[in-house]
Short mmCIF file of C-alpha atoms in Angstrom, two decimals:
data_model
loop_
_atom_site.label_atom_id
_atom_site.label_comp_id
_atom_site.label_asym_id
_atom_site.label_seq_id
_atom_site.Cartn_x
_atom_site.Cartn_y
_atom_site.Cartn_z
CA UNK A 1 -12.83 -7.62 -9.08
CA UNK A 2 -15.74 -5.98 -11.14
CA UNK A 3 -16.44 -8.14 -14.39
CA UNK A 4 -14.85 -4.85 -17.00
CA UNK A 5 -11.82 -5.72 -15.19
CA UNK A 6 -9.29 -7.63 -17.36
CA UNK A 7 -9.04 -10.34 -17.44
CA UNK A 8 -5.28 -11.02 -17.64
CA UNK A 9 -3.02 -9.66 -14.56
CA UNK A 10 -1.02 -6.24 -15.41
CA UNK A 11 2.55 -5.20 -14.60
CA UNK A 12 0.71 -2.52 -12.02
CA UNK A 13 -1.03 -6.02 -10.95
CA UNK A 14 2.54 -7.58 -9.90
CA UNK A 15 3.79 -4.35 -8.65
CA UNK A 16 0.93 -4.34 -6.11
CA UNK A 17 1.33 -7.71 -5.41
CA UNK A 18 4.97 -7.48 -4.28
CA UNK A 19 3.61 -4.31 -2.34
CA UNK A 20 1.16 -6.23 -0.81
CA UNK A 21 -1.64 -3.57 -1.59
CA UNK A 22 -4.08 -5.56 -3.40
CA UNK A 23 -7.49 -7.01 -2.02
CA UNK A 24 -7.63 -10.46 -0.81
CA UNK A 25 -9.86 -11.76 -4.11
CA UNK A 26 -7.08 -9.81 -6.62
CA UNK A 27 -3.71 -11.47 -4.64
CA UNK A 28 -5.66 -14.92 -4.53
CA UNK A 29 -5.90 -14.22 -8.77
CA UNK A 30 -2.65 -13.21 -9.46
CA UNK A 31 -1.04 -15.93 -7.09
CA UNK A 32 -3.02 -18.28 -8.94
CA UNK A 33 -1.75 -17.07 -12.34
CA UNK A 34 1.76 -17.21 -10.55
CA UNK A 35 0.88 -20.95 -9.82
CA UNK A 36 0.37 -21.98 -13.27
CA UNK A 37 1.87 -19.60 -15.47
CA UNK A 38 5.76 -19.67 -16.35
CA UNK A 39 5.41 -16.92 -18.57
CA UNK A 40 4.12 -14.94 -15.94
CA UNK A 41 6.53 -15.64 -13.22
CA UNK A 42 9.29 -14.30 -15.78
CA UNK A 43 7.36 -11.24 -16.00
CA UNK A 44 7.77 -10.91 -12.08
CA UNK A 45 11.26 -12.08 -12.14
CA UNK A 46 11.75 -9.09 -14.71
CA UNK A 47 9.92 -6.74 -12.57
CA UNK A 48 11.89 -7.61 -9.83
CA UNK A 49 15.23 -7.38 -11.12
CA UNK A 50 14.06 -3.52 -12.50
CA UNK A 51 12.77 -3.16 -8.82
CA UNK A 52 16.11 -4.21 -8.06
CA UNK A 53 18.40 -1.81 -10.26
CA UNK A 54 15.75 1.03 -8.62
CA UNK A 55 13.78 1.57 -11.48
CA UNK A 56 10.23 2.54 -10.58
CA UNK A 57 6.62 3.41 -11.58
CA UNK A 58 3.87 6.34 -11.54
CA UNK A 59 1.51 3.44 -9.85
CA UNK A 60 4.18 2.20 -7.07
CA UNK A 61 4.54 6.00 -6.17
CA UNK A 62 1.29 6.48 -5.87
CA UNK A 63 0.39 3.39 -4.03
CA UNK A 64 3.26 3.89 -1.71
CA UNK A 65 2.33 7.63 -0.87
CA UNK A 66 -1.28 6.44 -0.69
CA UNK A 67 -2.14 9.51 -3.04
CA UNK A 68 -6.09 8.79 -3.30
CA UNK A 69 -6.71 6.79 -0.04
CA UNK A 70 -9.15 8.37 2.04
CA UNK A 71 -7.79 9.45 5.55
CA UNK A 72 -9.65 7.66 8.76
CA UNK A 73 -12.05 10.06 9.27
CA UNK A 74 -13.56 10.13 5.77
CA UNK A 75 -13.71 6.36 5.99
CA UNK A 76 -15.51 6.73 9.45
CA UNK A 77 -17.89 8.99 7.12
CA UNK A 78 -18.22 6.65 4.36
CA UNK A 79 -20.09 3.95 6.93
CA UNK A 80 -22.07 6.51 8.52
CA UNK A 81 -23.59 7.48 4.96
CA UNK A 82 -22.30 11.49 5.78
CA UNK A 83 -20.41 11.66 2.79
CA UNK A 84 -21.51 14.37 -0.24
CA UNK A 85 -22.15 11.86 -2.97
CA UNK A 86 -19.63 12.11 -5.64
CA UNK A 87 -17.18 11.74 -2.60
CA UNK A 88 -19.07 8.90 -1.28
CA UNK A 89 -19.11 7.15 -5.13
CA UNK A 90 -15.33 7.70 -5.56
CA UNK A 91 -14.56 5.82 -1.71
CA UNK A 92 -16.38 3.30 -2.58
CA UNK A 93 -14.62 2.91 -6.17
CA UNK A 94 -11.19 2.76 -4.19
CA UNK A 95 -12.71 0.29 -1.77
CA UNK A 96 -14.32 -2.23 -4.07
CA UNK A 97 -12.97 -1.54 -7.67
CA UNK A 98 -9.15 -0.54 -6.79
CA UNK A 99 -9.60 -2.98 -3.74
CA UNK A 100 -7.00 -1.12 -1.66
CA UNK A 101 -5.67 -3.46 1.09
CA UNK A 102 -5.03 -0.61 3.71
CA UNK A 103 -7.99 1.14 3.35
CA UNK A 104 -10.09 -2.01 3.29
CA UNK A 105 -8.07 -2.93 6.49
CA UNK A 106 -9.26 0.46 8.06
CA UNK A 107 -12.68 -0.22 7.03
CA UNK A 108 -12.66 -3.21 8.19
CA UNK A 109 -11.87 -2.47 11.66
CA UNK A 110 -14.19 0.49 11.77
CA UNK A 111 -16.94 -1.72 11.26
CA UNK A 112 -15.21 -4.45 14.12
CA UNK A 113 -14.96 -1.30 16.43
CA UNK A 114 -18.91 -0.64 16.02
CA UNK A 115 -19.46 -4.55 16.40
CA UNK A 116 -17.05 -6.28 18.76
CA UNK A 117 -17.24 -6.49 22.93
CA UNK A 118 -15.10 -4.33 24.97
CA UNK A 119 -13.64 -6.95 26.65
CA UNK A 120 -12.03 -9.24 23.95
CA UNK A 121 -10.61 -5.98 22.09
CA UNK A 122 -8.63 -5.51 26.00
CA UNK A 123 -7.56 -8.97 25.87
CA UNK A 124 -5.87 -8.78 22.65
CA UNK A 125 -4.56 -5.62 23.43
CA UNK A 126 -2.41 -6.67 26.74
CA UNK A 127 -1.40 -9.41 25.41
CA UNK A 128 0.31 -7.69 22.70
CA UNK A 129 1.51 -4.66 25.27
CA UNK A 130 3.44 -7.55 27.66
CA UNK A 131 4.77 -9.78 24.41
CA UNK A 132 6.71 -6.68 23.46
CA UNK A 133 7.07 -4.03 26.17
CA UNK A 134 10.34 -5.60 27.95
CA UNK A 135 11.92 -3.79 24.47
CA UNK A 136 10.99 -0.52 25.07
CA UNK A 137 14.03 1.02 26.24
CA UNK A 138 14.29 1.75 29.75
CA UNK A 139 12.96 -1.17 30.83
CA UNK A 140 15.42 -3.75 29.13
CA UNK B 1 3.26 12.94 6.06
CA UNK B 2 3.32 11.84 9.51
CA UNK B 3 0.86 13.53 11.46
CA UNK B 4 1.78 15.27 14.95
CA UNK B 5 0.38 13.12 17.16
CA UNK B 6 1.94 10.17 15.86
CA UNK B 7 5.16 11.99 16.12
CA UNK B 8 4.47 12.37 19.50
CA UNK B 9 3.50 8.81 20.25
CA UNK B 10 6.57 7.94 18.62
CA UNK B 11 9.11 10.39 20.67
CA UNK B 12 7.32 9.04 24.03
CA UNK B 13 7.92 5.28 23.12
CA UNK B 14 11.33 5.99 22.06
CA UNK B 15 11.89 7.09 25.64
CA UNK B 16 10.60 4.42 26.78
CA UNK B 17 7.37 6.01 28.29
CA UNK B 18 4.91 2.50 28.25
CA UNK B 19 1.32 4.68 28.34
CA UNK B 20 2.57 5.40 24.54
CA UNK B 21 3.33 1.88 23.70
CA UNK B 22 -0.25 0.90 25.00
CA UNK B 23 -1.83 3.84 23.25
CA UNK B 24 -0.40 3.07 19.92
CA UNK B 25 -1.20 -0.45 19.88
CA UNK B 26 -4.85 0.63 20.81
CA UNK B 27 -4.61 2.72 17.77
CA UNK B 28 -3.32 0.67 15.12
CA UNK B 29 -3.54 -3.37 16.52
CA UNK B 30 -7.38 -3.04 14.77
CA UNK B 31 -6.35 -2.35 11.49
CA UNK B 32 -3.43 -3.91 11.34
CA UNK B 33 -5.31 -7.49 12.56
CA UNK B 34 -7.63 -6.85 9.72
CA UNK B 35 -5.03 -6.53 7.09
CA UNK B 36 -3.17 -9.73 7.93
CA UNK B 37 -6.69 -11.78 8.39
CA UNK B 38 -7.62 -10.77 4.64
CA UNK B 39 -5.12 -13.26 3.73
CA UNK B 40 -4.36 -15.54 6.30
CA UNK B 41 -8.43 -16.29 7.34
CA UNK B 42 -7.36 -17.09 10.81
CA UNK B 43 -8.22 -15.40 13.68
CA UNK B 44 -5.72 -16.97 16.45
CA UNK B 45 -2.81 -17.25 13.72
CA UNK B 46 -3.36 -13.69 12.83
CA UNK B 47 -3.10 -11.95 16.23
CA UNK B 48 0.22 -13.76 16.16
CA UNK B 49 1.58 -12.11 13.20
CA UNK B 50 0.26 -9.11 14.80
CA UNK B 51 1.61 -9.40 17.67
CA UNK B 52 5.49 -10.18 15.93
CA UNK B 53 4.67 -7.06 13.72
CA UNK B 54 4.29 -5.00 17.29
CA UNK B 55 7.82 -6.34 18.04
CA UNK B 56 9.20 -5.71 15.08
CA UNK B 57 8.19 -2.02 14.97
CA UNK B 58 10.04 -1.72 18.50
CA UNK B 59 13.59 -3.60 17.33
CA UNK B 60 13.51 -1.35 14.25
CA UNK B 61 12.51 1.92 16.15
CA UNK B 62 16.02 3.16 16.34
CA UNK B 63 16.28 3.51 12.37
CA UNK B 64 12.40 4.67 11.86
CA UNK B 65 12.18 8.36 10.14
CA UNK B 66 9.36 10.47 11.80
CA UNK B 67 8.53 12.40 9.06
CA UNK B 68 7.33 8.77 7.86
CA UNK B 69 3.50 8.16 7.48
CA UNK B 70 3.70 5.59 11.03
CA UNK B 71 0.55 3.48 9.59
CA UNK B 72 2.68 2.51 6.37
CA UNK B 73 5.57 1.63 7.99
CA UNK B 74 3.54 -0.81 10.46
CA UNK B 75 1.56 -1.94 7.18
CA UNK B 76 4.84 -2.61 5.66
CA UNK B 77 5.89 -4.46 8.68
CA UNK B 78 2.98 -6.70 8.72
CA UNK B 79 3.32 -7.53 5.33
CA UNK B 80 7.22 -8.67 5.58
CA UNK B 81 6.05 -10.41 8.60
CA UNK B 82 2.43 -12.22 6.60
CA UNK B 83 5.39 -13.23 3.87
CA UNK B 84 7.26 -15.14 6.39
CA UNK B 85 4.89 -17.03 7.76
CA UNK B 86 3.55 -17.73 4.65
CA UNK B 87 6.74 -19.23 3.56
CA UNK B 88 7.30 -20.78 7.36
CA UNK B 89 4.08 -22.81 6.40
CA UNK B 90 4.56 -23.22 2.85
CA UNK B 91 1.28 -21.49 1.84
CA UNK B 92 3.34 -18.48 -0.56
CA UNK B 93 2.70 -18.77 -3.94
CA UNK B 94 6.19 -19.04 -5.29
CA UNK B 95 7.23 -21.38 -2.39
CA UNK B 96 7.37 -24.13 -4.98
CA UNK B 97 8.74 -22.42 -8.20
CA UNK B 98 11.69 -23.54 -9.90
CA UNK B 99 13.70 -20.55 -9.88
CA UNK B 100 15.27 -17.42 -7.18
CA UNK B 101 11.60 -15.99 -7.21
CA UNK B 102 10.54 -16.43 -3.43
CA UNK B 103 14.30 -15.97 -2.14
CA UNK B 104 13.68 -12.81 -4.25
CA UNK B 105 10.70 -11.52 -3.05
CA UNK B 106 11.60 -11.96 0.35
CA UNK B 107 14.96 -10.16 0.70
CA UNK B 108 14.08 -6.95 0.46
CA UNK B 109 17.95 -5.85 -0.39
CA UNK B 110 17.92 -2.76 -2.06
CA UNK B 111 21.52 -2.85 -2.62
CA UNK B 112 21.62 -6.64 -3.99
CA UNK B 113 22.51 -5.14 -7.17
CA UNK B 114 25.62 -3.26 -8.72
CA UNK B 115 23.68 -1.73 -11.62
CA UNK B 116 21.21 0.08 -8.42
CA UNK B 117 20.64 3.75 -9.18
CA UNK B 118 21.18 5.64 -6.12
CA UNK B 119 18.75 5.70 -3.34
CA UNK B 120 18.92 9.17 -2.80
CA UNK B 121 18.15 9.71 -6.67
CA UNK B 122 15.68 7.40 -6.55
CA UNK B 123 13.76 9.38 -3.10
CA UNK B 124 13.72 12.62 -5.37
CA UNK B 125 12.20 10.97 -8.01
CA UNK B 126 9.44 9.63 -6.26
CA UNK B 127 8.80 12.90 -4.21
CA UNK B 128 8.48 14.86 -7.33
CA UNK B 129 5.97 12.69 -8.88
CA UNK B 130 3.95 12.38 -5.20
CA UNK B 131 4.08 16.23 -5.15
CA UNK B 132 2.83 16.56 -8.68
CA UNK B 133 0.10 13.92 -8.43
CA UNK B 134 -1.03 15.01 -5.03
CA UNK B 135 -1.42 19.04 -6.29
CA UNK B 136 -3.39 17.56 -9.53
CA UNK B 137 -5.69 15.12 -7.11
CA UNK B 138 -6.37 17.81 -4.71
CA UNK B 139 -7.42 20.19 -7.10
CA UNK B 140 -9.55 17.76 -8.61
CA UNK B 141 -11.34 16.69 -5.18
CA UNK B 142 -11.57 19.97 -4.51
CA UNK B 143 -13.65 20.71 -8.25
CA UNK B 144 -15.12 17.70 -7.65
CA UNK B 145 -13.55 15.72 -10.61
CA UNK B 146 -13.99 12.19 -9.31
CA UNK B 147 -14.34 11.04 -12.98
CA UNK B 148 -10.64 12.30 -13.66
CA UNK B 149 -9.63 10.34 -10.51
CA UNK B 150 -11.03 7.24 -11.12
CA UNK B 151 -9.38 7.37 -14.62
CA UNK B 152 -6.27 8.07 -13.58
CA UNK B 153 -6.18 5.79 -11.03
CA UNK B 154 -7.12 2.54 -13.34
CA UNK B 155 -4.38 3.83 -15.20
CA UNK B 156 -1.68 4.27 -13.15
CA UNK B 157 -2.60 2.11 -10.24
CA UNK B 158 -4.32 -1.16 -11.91
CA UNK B 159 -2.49 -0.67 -15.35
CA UNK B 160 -5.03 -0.80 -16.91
CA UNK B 161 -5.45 -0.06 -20.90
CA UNK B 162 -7.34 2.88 -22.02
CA UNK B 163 -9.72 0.60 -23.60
CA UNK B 164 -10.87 -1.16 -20.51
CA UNK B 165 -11.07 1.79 -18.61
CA UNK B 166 -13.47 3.66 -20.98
CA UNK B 167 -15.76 0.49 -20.81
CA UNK B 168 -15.67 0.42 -17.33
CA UNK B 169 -16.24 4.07 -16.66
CA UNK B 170 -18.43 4.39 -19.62
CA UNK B 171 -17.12 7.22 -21.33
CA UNK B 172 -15.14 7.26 -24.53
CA UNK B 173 -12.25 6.11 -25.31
CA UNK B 174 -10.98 9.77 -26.48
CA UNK B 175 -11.81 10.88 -22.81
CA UNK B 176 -9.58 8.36 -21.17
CA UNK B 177 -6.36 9.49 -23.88
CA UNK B 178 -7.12 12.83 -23.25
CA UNK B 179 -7.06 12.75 -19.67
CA UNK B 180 -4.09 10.44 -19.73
CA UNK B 181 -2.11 12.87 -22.18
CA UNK B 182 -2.87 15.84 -19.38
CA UNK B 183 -1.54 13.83 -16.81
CA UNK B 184 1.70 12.75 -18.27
CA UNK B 185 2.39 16.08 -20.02
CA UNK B 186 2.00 17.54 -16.67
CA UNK B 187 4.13 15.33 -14.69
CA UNK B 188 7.10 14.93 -17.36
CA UNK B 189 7.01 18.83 -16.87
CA UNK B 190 7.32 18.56 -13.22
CA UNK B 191 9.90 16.32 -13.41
CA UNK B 192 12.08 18.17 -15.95
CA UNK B 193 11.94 21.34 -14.25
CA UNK B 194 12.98 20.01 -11.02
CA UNK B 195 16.03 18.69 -13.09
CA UNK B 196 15.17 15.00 -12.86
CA UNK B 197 15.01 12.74 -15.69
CA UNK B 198 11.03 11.81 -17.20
CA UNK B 199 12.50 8.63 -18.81
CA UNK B 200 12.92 6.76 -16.08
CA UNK B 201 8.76 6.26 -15.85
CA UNK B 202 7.47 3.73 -18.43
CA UNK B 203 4.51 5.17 -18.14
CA UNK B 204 5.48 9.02 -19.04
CA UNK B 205 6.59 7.34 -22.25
CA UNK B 206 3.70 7.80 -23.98
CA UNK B 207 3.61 11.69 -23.81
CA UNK B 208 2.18 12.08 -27.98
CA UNK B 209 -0.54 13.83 -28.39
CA UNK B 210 -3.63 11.86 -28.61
#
């Protein structure tokens, strides 16, 4: 979080936690406020309950439709430094000040993809092709 | 939106065709790993939940909606599948709290409650402020209005207060309102004309003028 941010959590703040769409340094906060802070596990109890009755928010729509996330591609862009600028600037607003957990995710594994050995990425990958194959129909 | 070649992917594993299995875990199993290892900081422990996330897509493929963006719904998978293993190992937050919240949290049941407006009513809701938003964001990437973006975004997204936002930003204070008024002028307008009700968004609440 960037030190203008509040310094209190936000009702968006909970939403995105139950969404799981926050950063790891912004869940870490607000589950630490969660910890200590009766008052503000009413306030999630609350927003759960609304959550509950299907009430919903500008914020969880956009989150959930992913309105502003960059697409692969343009993230791809971002770490090559291809980017026009005010592009580039608002990326990297979503990435570090918004702290989107997807994107970061994607970003994330870009940079693993220009870094890691072919042969451990294989590994992983057959072992998670034989734990789960047998279900694909056909072959049950 | 899903996008065709997902589709595909999708139709292929659904008969059962095991090149498509392997090719979509190629695609996703990278970001996927990192999302879980942001908050587990585990390597080993995190291919695991990876790996039951991979399994979970398959037992649920018979009720998964193509026209669904296929990287949510695996994101969404991981993170019901991060929660219980959290829980399994008494790491979540509200593991300890004195009340329903972590039974809450973790049943996602939708229809838990009798007062729940319908589903359906809800889904038109939310498409008709996605479609909205998305017109007003693409016309601003397209102009190049990052600024009106970012505001937005800290708005809507991180709830933020006007205030905060026109420190952070540094612009005024007026700017913030005025782009915020725009906004949620526009969208209550959307809404209304496709027949749906505005009040059901706190945040199209504050539609004075600034």
């Amino acid at each position: 979080m960037t030190k203008a941010a509040k310094t209190s959590i936000s009702r968006e703040q909970l939403c995105g936690y139950l969404d799981d769409s926050l950063c790891d340094t912004e869940t870490a906060r607000v589950e630490d406020a969660l910890r200590h802070s009766e008052s503000l596990r009413k306030d999630l109890r609350s927003l759960m309950q609304e959550r509950d009755r299907g009430e919903h928010s500008v914020g969880a729509i956009w989150r959930r439709s992913r309105l502003t996330c960059p697409n692969r591609e343009q993230l791809g862009s971002f770490l090559l430094g291809v980017l026009d600028a005010g592009f580039h600037g608002y990326v990297e607003f979503h990435l570090k000040t918004v702290g989107c957990a997807f994107c970061l995710a994607n970003l994330a594994d870009l940079e693993e993809q220009r870094r890691e050995a072919a042969p451990h990425t294989h590994q992983r990958r057959k072992r998670y092709f034989e734990s789960s194959a047998g279900l694909l129909r056909g072959k049950r | 939106m899903a996008s065709d070649s997902d589709r595909l992917l999708v139709q292929q594993i659904r008969q059962g065709d095991p090149r498509a299995w392997d090719h979509l875990i190629a695609r996703y199993e990278g970001r996927l790993l990192a999302f879980v290892q942001r908050r587990l900081h585990d390597r080993a422990t995190s291919e695991d939940v990876v790996q039951e996330t991979f399994i979970g897509f398959l037992t649920s493929l018979p009720n998964f909606d193509e026209r669904r963006e296929l990287q949510t719904y695996l994101f969404t998978i991981a993170s019901h599948k991060l929660t219980d293993h959290l829980r399994r190992n008494g790491r979540h937050p509200l593991q300890n709290a004195p009340d329903e919240l972590l039974h809450l949290k973790l049943d996602d049941n939708p229809a838990a409650s009798s007062m729940a407006r319908s589903h359906e009513r809800r889904m038109l809701e939310s498409e008709a402020v996605a479609r909205c938003l998305g017109q007003l964001i693409k016309d601003w990437q397209t102009e190049g209005e990052f600024g009106r973006m970012k505001v937005l975004e800290l708005l809507f997204v991180k709830g933020w207060a006007n205030r905060d936002v026109a420190a952070f930003l540094k612009i005024n204070e007026q700017q913030v309102a005025n782009i915020r008024f725009a906004a949620v002028k526009k969208i209550g307008d959307f809404i209304r004309d496709a027949g749906l009700p505005a009040d059901v968004f706190p945040e199209l609440h504050v539609a004075d003028a600034p």
